[in-house]
Amino acid sequence: MSTELAFQSSINPAHTTTYGVNEVLTACPQTGDLLDIQYDWDRVPVPGSLKEFESRWSTRRNPLDFSGVWRFRELLPFAPEDKIVTIGEGQTQLQQSEHVAKFVGVDDKNLFLQYEGLNPSGSFKDNGMTAASTHARIVGAKMAACASTGNTSASLAIYSGVTKLFKTIVFVGSGKIAYGKLSQALDYGAVTLQIQGDFDDALKQVREVCRAANIYLCNSVNPFRLEGQKSIMYRVLEGLNWEVPDWIVVPGGNLGNSSAFGKAFIELKELGLIDRVPRLAVINARGANTLYQLVEEKGLSWNGGQPDEALVNEFYQAMDADNRRASTLASAIEINRPVNLMKCLRALDFCDGVVREVDDPEILDGKAQVGAGGLGCEPASGASVAGARLLREQGVIAPSDRVVCILTGHQLKDSTATVEYHMGKNGQSGSSCANSPIQVENDYEKIMEVIRQIS
Ligand code: F0G
């Protein structure tokens, strides 16, 4: 066992070998399993109650106390303070929305939207990238890379652009990324490789390239990233005056967020900082529903740390044999092989979780409702609202349950999807919430005619 305060170890509970935090690893060298960052909590000065973190609100001039990630630094204590890389991430908010509550079907005051689009690069990824960038700095990385459906790349690019600590290469699937996101990587100065393929192809390539060329990998197989993403849950609790909600509903792509949320709750419970755990709902797009199929249809589970790997391999073999590829308008979550699958199973197990799938029209309706009565979000985030509505219809969520939907990305990330939805493109002509623009001649009387009709 390590004598360090923070160390890395396999998520497989049967393997207890530990690795130092100065090692750059994306899998356990012995077993190939995903890695966790673990702590010797007895030696960490963790506050006796979460409320104590509020004292940091009065010392916001310290960038570490300003950051919505690092003001909780005792809960992710892997880095010396002078190595922490922050660009002011995590200034996000929990919004109560009666409009979205009505759409979902819960009591007026019971629906909350955790708006991660307010991060510097416009998505939740900054919560993780501040942690990965910090680790990259600790190990002295000169170059970092990731594969992305667009938000990870925007986030990595902004951290390297602002801090100049390392150069960045991002791998994206050609034609598979919303323009808002591509524009960010270009603007922030990342070398951008457009691979002829989808996210899974790009991830496979970047993993090999990083291994061969000693480049620091920033995808969510990097266990440090997920440490930062735990803080989304700390801020949700903070927004609810440290009360635990009944449900956390989150879109599932590569399953980094759901995995990080589960780890946050496992640790908070172990530390006695919460007395109960919310239920977790992970929402897949129907066109990219690997998790849904494996968990809800084939019965895959964490199984005490021994999930049925043969079942997973069989599923992927059949996927390849049938040439089935993920396809959804929610391009952020258009993923075939979620790399954090096993960690997500652990989260579902601990949080008594469920997985659901929603189709693209449902996702876009959910997104439009958030736009009309919330803070706006990109399509993938709309899946959480659509999923909450489905779970309510199924009677899994009760009207009296307090539900938090995670809005993972900003509305302006994918304005094409929004405009096409409202203008009835992509077969969306029957959209229940469409608000298409009205064409009017450049003529005062004609304009007034329209105004009279709507008033
Ligand atoms: N929502 C948005 C807006 C995303 O960008 C992503 C993932 C997800 C949800 C899914 O989160 O992977 O933690 O389950 N985007 C990655 C990317 C894959 O490359 O930007 P997850």
Coordinates of C-alpha atoms and ligand atoms in Angstrom, one line a residue:
M1 CA 0.0 0.0 0.0
S2 CA 1.1 3.5 -0.7
T3 CA 2.1 5.8 2.1
E4 CA 1.1 8.8 0.1
L5 CA -1.9 10.9 0.9
A6 CA -3.2 10.5 -2.7
F7 CA -2.5 7.6 -5.0
Q8 CA -3.9 5.7 -8.0
S9 CA -5.4 2.3 -7.9
S10 CA -7.4 -0.1 -10.1
I11 CA -11.2 0.2 -9.8
N12 CA -11.2 -3.6 -9.4
P13 CA -11.6 -4.1 -5.7
A14 CA -9.7 -7.4 -5.9
H15 CA -6.5 -5.5 -7.0
T16 CA -4.9 -3.4 -4.3
T17 CA -1.6 -2.4 -5.9
T18 CA -1.3 1.4 -5.8
Y19 CA 0.6 3.9 -8.0
G20 CA 1.9 7.3 -7.2
V21 CA 0.1 10.4 -8.5
N22 CA 3.3 11.4 -10.3
E23 CA 2.8 8.5 -12.7
V24 CA 1.0 9.2 -16.0
L25 CA -1.4 6.2 -16.4
T26 CA -4.8 5.8 -18.1
A27 CA -5.2 2.1 -17.1
C28 CA -3.9 -0.2 -14.4
P29 CA -0.6 -1.5 -15.7
Q30 CA -1.3 -5.0 -14.3
T31 CA -5.0 -5.5 -15.1
G32 CA -5.8 -3.0 -17.7
D33 CA -8.8 -1.8 -15.6
L34 CA -9.7 1.9 -15.2
L35 CA -7.9 3.8 -12.4
D36 CA -9.2 5.8 -9.5
I37 CA -7.5 8.5 -7.5
Q38 CA -7.8 7.4 -3.9
Y39 CA -7.0 9.3 -0.7
D40 CA -5.9 8.4 2.8
W41 CA -8.8 10.3 4.2
D42 CA -7.5 10.0 7.8
R43 CA -4.7 12.4 6.9
V44 CA -6.8 14.9 4.9
P45 CA -8.1 17.9 6.8
V46 CA -11.7 17.5 5.5
P47 CA -14.2 19.9 7.1
G48 CA -16.7 18.4 9.5
S49 CA -19.6 19.6 7.5
L50 CA -20.1 20.7 3.9
K51 CA -21.4 24.1 5.1
E52 CA -17.8 25.0 6.2
F53 CA -16.9 25.4 2.6
E54 CA -19.1 28.5 2.6
S55 CA -16.3 30.4 4.4
R56 CA -14.5 30.4 1.0
W57 CA -17.1 32.8 -0.4
S58 CA -15.5 35.6 1.5
T59 CA -12.0 34.9 0.2
R60 CA -12.9 34.8 -3.5
R61 CA -9.9 37.0 -4.4
N62 CA -7.8 33.9 -4.0
P63 CA -8.2 32.2 -7.4
L64 CA -8.3 28.8 -5.7
D65 CA -11.3 30.0 -3.6
F66 CA -12.9 31.6 -6.6
S67 CA -12.8 28.4 -8.6
G68 CA -16.0 26.3 -8.2
V69 CA -13.7 23.2 -8.3
W70 CA -10.8 24.1 -6.1
R71 CA -12.8 25.8 -3.3
F72 CA -13.6 22.2 -2.5
R73 CA -10.0 21.2 -2.8
E74 CA -10.0 19.1 0.4
L75 CA -12.2 16.7 -1.4
L76 CA -9.7 16.2 -4.3
P77 CA -6.4 16.7 -2.5
F78 CA -3.9 15.4 -5.1
A79 CA -2.1 18.6 -5.9
P80 CA 0.1 21.1 -4.0
E81 CA -1.7 24.5 -4.1
D82 CA 1.2 26.1 -6.1
K83 CA 0.7 23.6 -9.0
I84 CA -3.0 24.1 -9.4
V85 CA -4.1 25.4 -12.8
T86 CA -7.3 27.4 -12.8
I87 CA -9.0 29.8 -15.2
G88 CA -12.0 30.5 -13.0
E89 CA -14.1 27.4 -13.9
G90 CA -17.1 26.2 -12.0
Q91 CA -19.0 29.6 -11.6
T92 CA -22.1 27.7 -12.4
Q93 CA -25.6 27.9 -11.0
L94 CA -28.5 25.8 -9.9
Q95 CA -31.7 27.2 -11.3
Q96 CA -35.2 26.3 -10.2
S97 CA -37.5 26.1 -13.2
E98 CA -41.3 26.0 -12.9
H99 CA -41.6 25.9 -16.6
V100 CA -39.4 22.8 -17.0
A101 CA -41.1 21.3 -13.9
K102 CA -44.4 21.4 -15.7
F103 CA -42.9 19.8 -18.8
V104 CA -41.3 17.0 -16.8
G105 CA -44.4 16.6 -14.6
V106 CA -43.1 17.2 -11.1
D107 CA -44.3 19.7 -8.5
D108 CA -43.6 23.3 -9.5
K109 CA -40.7 23.8 -7.0
N110 CA -39.1 20.5 -7.5
L111 CA -37.2 20.8 -10.8
F112 CA -33.6 22.2 -10.8
L113 CA -31.3 22.8 -13.7
Q114 CA -27.5 22.7 -12.9
Y115 CA -26.2 24.9 -15.7
E116 CA -22.7 23.9 -16.6
G117 CA -22.8 26.0 -19.8
L118 CA -21.6 28.9 -17.7
N119 CA -18.0 27.5 -17.6
P120 CA -15.3 29.4 -19.4
S121 CA -15.4 27.1 -22.5
G122 CA -19.2 26.7 -22.2
S123 CA -19.4 23.1 -20.9
F124 CA -19.0 21.0 -17.8
K125 CA -15.6 19.7 -19.2
D126 CA -13.8 22.6 -17.6
N127 CA -14.4 21.1 -14.2
G128 CA -12.3 18.1 -15.3
M129 CA -9.8 19.9 -17.4
T130 CA -8.6 22.1 -14.6
A131 CA -7.8 18.9 -12.7
A132 CA -6.1 17.2 -15.7
S133 CA -4.2 20.4 -16.5
T134 CA -3.0 20.5 -12.9
H135 CA -1.8 17.0 -13.2
A136 CA -0.1 17.7 -16.5
R137 CA 1.7 20.5 -14.9
I138 CA 2.8 18.3 -11.9
V139 CA 4.3 15.7 -14.3
G140 CA 5.8 18.4 -16.5
A141 CA 3.9 17.6 -19.7
K142 CA 4.9 19.7 -22.7
M143 CA 2.1 18.5 -25.0
A144 CA -1.5 17.4 -24.3
A145 CA -4.1 15.8 -26.6
C146 CA -7.7 14.5 -26.6
A147 CA -10.3 13.0 -28.9
S148 CA -13.6 14.8 -28.8
T149 CA -17.1 15.3 -29.9
G150 CA -16.3 19.0 -29.4
N151 CA -16.5 20.0 -25.8
T152 CA -13.5 18.2 -24.4
S153 CA -11.4 19.7 -27.3
A154 CA -12.7 23.2 -26.6
S155 CA -12.0 22.8 -23.0
L156 CA -8.4 21.5 -23.4
A157 CA -7.7 24.1 -26.0
I158 CA -8.8 27.0 -23.7
Y159 CA -6.7 25.7 -20.8
S160 CA -3.6 25.5 -23.0
G161 CA -4.4 28.8 -24.7
V162 CA -4.8 30.7 -21.5
T163 CA -2.0 29.2 -19.5
K164 CA 0.5 28.4 -22.2
L165 CA 1.7 25.5 -20.1
F166 CA 1.6 23.0 -22.9
K167 CA 0.8 22.7 -26.6
T168 CA -2.4 21.0 -27.5
I169 CA -3.5 18.6 -30.3
V170 CA -7.2 17.7 -30.6
F171 CA -8.7 14.8 -32.6
V172 CA -12.2 15.2 -33.9
G173 CA -14.4 13.1 -36.2
S174 CA -14.7 14.8 -39.5
G175 CA -18.2 16.3 -39.8
K176 CA -19.1 15.0 -36.4
I177 CA -18.7 18.2 -34.4
A178 CA -20.9 21.2 -34.0
Y179 CA -19.4 24.4 -35.4
G180 CA -19.6 26.3 -32.2
K181 CA -17.2 23.7 -30.7
L182 CA -14.9 23.4 -33.6
S183 CA -14.6 27.2 -33.7
Q184 CA -13.4 27.2 -30.1
A185 CA -10.6 24.8 -30.7
L186 CA -9.5 26.8 -33.7
D187 CA -9.7 30.2 -31.9
Y188 CA -7.9 29.0 -28.8
G189 CA -5.0 27.8 -31.0
A190 CA -5.1 24.0 -30.7
V191 CA -3.7 21.9 -33.5
T192 CA -6.9 20.3 -34.8
L193 CA -6.9 17.0 -36.6
Q194 CA -10.1 16.0 -38.3
I195 CA -10.1 12.3 -38.6
Q196 CA -12.2 10.5 -41.3
G197 CA -14.4 8.7 -38.8
D198 CA -16.4 9.2 -35.6
F199 CA -15.5 9.8 -31.9
D200 CA -14.6 6.2 -31.2
D201 CA -12.1 6.2 -34.2
A202 CA -10.6 9.4 -33.0
L203 CA -10.2 8.2 -29.4
K204 CA -8.6 4.9 -30.6
Q205 CA -6.0 6.9 -32.6
V206 CA -5.3 9.5 -29.9
R207 CA -4.7 6.8 -27.3
E208 CA -2.1 5.1 -29.6
V209 CA -0.5 8.4 -30.5
C210 CA -0.2 9.5 -26.9
R211 CA 1.4 6.2 -25.9
A212 CA 3.9 6.3 -28.7
A213 CA 4.8 10.0 -28.6
N214 CA 4.6 10.5 -24.8
I215 CA 1.8 13.0 -25.1
Y216 CA -0.4 13.7 -22.1
L217 CA -3.9 12.3 -22.7
C218 CA -6.9 14.4 -21.4
N219 CA -9.8 12.2 -22.2
S220 CA -11.9 10.9 -19.3
V221 CA -9.8 7.7 -19.1
N222 CA -7.5 10.1 -17.3
P223 CA -8.6 9.6 -13.7
F224 CA -7.6 13.1 -12.6
R225 CA -10.2 14.6 -14.9
L226 CA -13.0 12.9 -13.1
E227 CA -11.7 14.2 -9.7
G228 CA -12.6 17.7 -11.0
Q229 CA -15.9 16.7 -12.3
K230 CA -17.0 15.5 -8.8
S231 CA -17.3 19.2 -7.9
I232 CA -20.5 19.5 -10.0
M233 CA -22.2 17.5 -7.3
Y234 CA -20.7 19.6 -4.6
R235 CA -22.2 22.7 -6.2
V236 CA -25.6 21.0 -6.7
L237 CA -25.6 20.3 -2.9
E238 CA -24.5 23.8 -2.2
G239 CA -27.4 25.2 -4.4
L240 CA -29.8 23.1 -2.3
N241 CA -28.4 24.4 1.0
W242 CA -26.5 21.1 1.4
E243 CA -29.7 19.0 1.1
V244 CA -29.5 15.9 -1.0
P245 CA -32.0 15.8 -3.9
D246 CA -33.9 12.7 -4.8
W247 CA -32.6 12.4 -8.4
I248 CA -29.6 13.5 -10.4
V249 CA -30.4 13.1 -14.1
V250 CA -27.5 13.3 -16.5
P251 CA -26.9 12.6 -20.2
G252 CA -24.5 9.7 -20.8
G253 CA -21.8 9.6 -23.5
N254 CA -18.4 8.4 -22.5
L255 CA -19.8 8.2 -19.0
G256 CA -17.2 10.3 -17.3
N257 CA -19.7 12.6 -15.6
S258 CA -21.9 9.8 -14.2
S259 CA -18.8 8.0 -13.0
A260 CA -17.5 11.1 -11.3
F261 CA -20.8 11.8 -9.6
G262 CA -21.0 8.3 -8.2
K263 CA -17.4 8.6 -6.8
A264 CA -18.4 12.0 -5.3
F265 CA -21.3 10.4 -3.4
I266 CA -19.3 7.3 -2.4
E267 CA -16.7 9.6 -0.8
L268 CA -19.1 12.1 0.8
K269 CA -21.0 9.2 2.4
E270 CA -17.9 7.5 3.6
L271 CA -16.7 10.9 5.1
G272 CA -20.1 11.3 6.8
L273 CA -20.7 14.6 4.9
I274 CA -24.1 13.4 3.6
D275 CA -26.5 11.1 5.3
R276 CA -28.2 9.7 2.2
V277 CA -27.5 9.3 -1.5
P278 CA -29.6 10.6 -4.5
R279 CA -30.7 8.2 -7.2
L280 CA -28.8 8.6 -10.5
A281 CA -30.5 8.5 -13.9
V282 CA -28.2 8.2 -16.9
I283 CA -29.9 9.1 -20.2
N284 CA -28.7 7.8 -23.6
A285 CA -29.7 9.0 -27.0
R286 CA -31.6 6.1 -28.7
G287 CA -29.1 6.2 -31.5
A288 CA -26.1 5.8 -29.1
N289 CA -27.5 3.6 -26.4
T290 CA -24.8 1.1 -25.5
L291 CA -25.2 1.7 -21.8
Y292 CA -29.0 1.4 -22.0
Q293 CA -28.8 -1.9 -23.9
L294 CA -26.2 -3.4 -21.6
V295 CA -27.7 -2.4 -18.3
E296 CA -31.5 -2.4 -18.9
E297 CA -31.8 -5.0 -21.6
K298 CA -28.9 -7.4 -20.9
G299 CA -28.8 -7.0 -17.1
L300 CA -25.1 -5.9 -16.9
S301 CA -24.3 -4.7 -13.4
W302 CA -21.3 -3.8 -11.1
N303 CA -21.7 -7.1 -9.4
G304 CA -19.4 -6.2 -6.5
G305 CA -16.6 -5.2 -8.8
Q306 CA -16.8 -8.2 -11.1
P307 CA -19.0 -7.1 -14.0
D308 CA -19.6 -9.6 -16.7
E309 CA -16.9 -8.6 -19.2
A310 CA -17.7 -11.4 -21.6
L311 CA -21.2 -9.9 -22.0
V312 CA -19.7 -6.5 -22.9
N313 CA -17.2 -8.1 -25.4
E314 CA -19.9 -10.1 -27.0
F315 CA -22.0 -6.9 -27.4
Y316 CA -19.2 -5.0 -29.0
Q317 CA -18.4 -7.9 -31.3
A318 CA -22.0 -8.0 -32.5
M319 CA -21.9 -4.2 -32.9
D320 CA -18.9 -4.5 -35.2
A321 CA -20.2 -7.5 -37.1
D322 CA -23.5 -5.6 -37.9
N323 CA -21.5 -2.4 -38.6
R324 CA -23.8 -0.5 -36.1
R325 CA -22.5 3.0 -35.5
A326 CA -23.9 5.6 -33.1
S327 CA -26.1 8.2 -34.8
T328 CA -27.9 11.1 -33.0
L329 CA -28.4 14.8 -33.5
A330 CA -27.0 15.1 -30.0
S331 CA -23.5 14.9 -31.4
A332 CA -21.9 15.3 -28.0
I333 CA -23.0 11.9 -27.0
E334 CA -22.7 10.1 -30.3
I335 CA -20.5 7.4 -28.9
N336 CA -20.4 3.6 -29.4
R337 CA -18.0 2.4 -26.8
P338 CA -18.2 4.5 -23.6
V339 CA -14.7 4.2 -22.0
N340 CA -16.0 4.7 -18.4
L341 CA -18.6 1.9 -18.6
M342 CA -17.2 0.0 -15.6
K343 CA -17.0 3.1 -13.4
C344 CA -20.5 4.1 -14.4
L345 CA -21.8 0.6 -13.3
R346 CA -20.2 1.3 -9.9
A347 CA -22.0 4.7 -9.8
L348 CA -25.3 3.1 -10.8
D349 CA -24.9 0.4 -8.1
F350 CA -24.1 2.9 -5.4
C351 CA -26.8 5.4 -6.3
D352 CA -29.6 2.9 -7.0
G353 CA -29.4 4.1 -10.6
V354 CA -31.4 3.6 -13.8
V355 CA -30.6 4.1 -17.5
R356 CA -33.0 5.3 -20.1
E357 CA -33.0 6.1 -23.8
V358 CA -34.7 9.0 -25.5
D359 CA -35.0 9.7 -29.2
D360 CA -33.8 12.8 -31.0
P361 CA -37.2 14.5 -31.3
E362 CA -37.6 14.0 -27.5
I363 CA -34.1 15.4 -26.9
L364 CA -34.8 18.4 -29.0
D365 CA -38.2 19.1 -27.3
G366 CA -36.5 18.8 -23.9
K367 CA -33.8 21.3 -25.1
A368 CA -36.4 23.7 -26.5
Q369 CA -38.2 23.6 -23.1
V370 CA -35.0 24.5 -21.4
G371 CA -34.5 27.3 -23.8
A372 CA -38.0 28.6 -23.3
G373 CA -38.1 28.3 -19.5
G374 CA -34.5 27.7 -18.3
L375 CA -31.1 28.9 -19.3
G376 CA -30.7 27.2 -22.6
C377 CA -28.5 24.2 -23.4
E378 CA -27.1 22.2 -26.3
P379 CA -29.0 19.1 -27.6
A380 CA -27.1 16.5 -25.4
S381 CA -28.1 18.3 -22.3
G382 CA -31.8 18.3 -23.4
A383 CA -31.6 14.5 -23.0
S384 CA -31.5 14.9 -19.2
V385 CA -34.8 16.8 -19.2
A386 CA -36.4 14.4 -21.8
G387 CA -35.2 11.5 -19.6
A388 CA -36.6 13.0 -16.4
R389 CA -40.0 13.4 -18.2
L390 CA -39.9 9.8 -19.3
L391 CA -39.1 8.5 -15.8
R392 CA -41.9 10.6 -14.5
E393 CA -44.3 9.1 -17.1
Q394 CA -43.1 5.7 -16.1
G395 CA -43.8 6.5 -12.4
V396 CA -40.2 6.0 -11.5
I397 CA -39.9 9.6 -10.5
A398 CA -42.7 10.8 -8.3
P399 CA -44.2 14.4 -8.6
S400 CA -43.0 15.1 -5.1
D401 CA -39.3 14.1 -5.9
R402 CA -36.7 16.8 -6.1
V403 CA -35.0 16.4 -9.4
V404 CA -31.8 17.9 -10.6
C405 CA -31.1 17.8 -14.4
I406 CA -27.5 18.5 -15.4
L407 CA -27.3 20.9 -18.4
T408 CA -23.9 19.9 -19.6
G409 CA -23.3 22.4 -22.4
H410 CA -24.2 26.0 -23.5
Q411 CA -27.1 26.7 -25.9
L412 CA -24.8 28.4 -28.4
K413 CA -22.5 25.4 -28.8
D414 CA -24.8 24.0 -31.5
S415 CA -26.9 26.8 -32.9
T416 CA -27.4 24.9 -36.1
A417 CA -29.4 22.2 -34.2
T418 CA -31.5 24.9 -32.5
V419 CA -32.3 26.8 -35.7
E420 CA -33.1 23.7 -37.7
Y421 CA -35.4 22.5 -35.0
H422 CA -37.4 25.7 -34.9
M423 CA -37.4 25.9 -38.7
G424 CA -38.7 22.4 -39.1
K425 CA -35.7 20.8 -40.7
N426 CA -34.4 17.3 -40.0
G427 CA -38.0 15.9 -39.9
Q428 CA -38.8 18.1 -36.9
S429 CA -41.8 19.7 -38.5
G430 CA -44.1 18.3 -35.8
S431 CA -42.0 19.7 -33.0
S432 CA -44.2 20.5 -30.1
C433 CA -42.2 23.6 -29.1
A434 CA -41.0 24.9 -32.5
N435 CA -40.9 28.7 -32.8
S436 CA -40.1 29.3 -36.4
P437 CA -39.2 32.8 -37.7
I438 CA -41.8 34.6 -39.7
Q439 CA -40.8 35.9 -43.1
V440 CA -42.1 39.4 -43.7
E441 CA -41.6 41.8 -46.6
N442 CA -39.6 45.0 -46.0
D443 CA -42.9 46.9 -45.7
Y444 CA -44.3 48.8 -42.7
E445 CA -47.9 47.8 -43.2
K446 CA -47.0 44.1 -43.7
I447 CA -44.9 44.2 -40.5
M448 CA -47.8 45.8 -38.6
E449 CA -50.2 43.2 -39.9
V450 CA -48.1 40.5 -38.3
I451 CA -47.8 42.5 -35.1
R452 CA -51.6 42.8 -34.9
Q453 CA -52.0 39.1 -35.4
I454 CA -49.7 38.2 -32.5
S455 CA -51.0 40.8 -30.0
Ligands
F0G1 N1 -23.1 16.5 -22.7 C1 -22.2 17.2 -23.4 C2 -22.5 18.6 -23.8 C3 -21.0 16.6 -23.8 O1 -20.1 17.3 -24.5 C4 -20.7 15.3 -23.4 C5 -19.5 14.6 -23.8 C6 -21.7 14.6 -22.6 C7 -22.9 15.2 -22.3 C8 -21.5 13.2 -22.1 O2 -20.7 13.2 -21.0 O3 -19.0 11.6 -21.7 O4 -19.2 12.3 -19.3 O5 -21.0 10.8 -20.4 N2 -18.7 15.0 -24.6 C9 -17.4 14.4 -24.8 C10 -16.5 15.4 -25.7 C11 -17.4 13.1 -25.3 O6 -15.6 14.9 -26.4 O7 -16.7 16.6 -25.6 P1 -19.9 11.9 -20.6

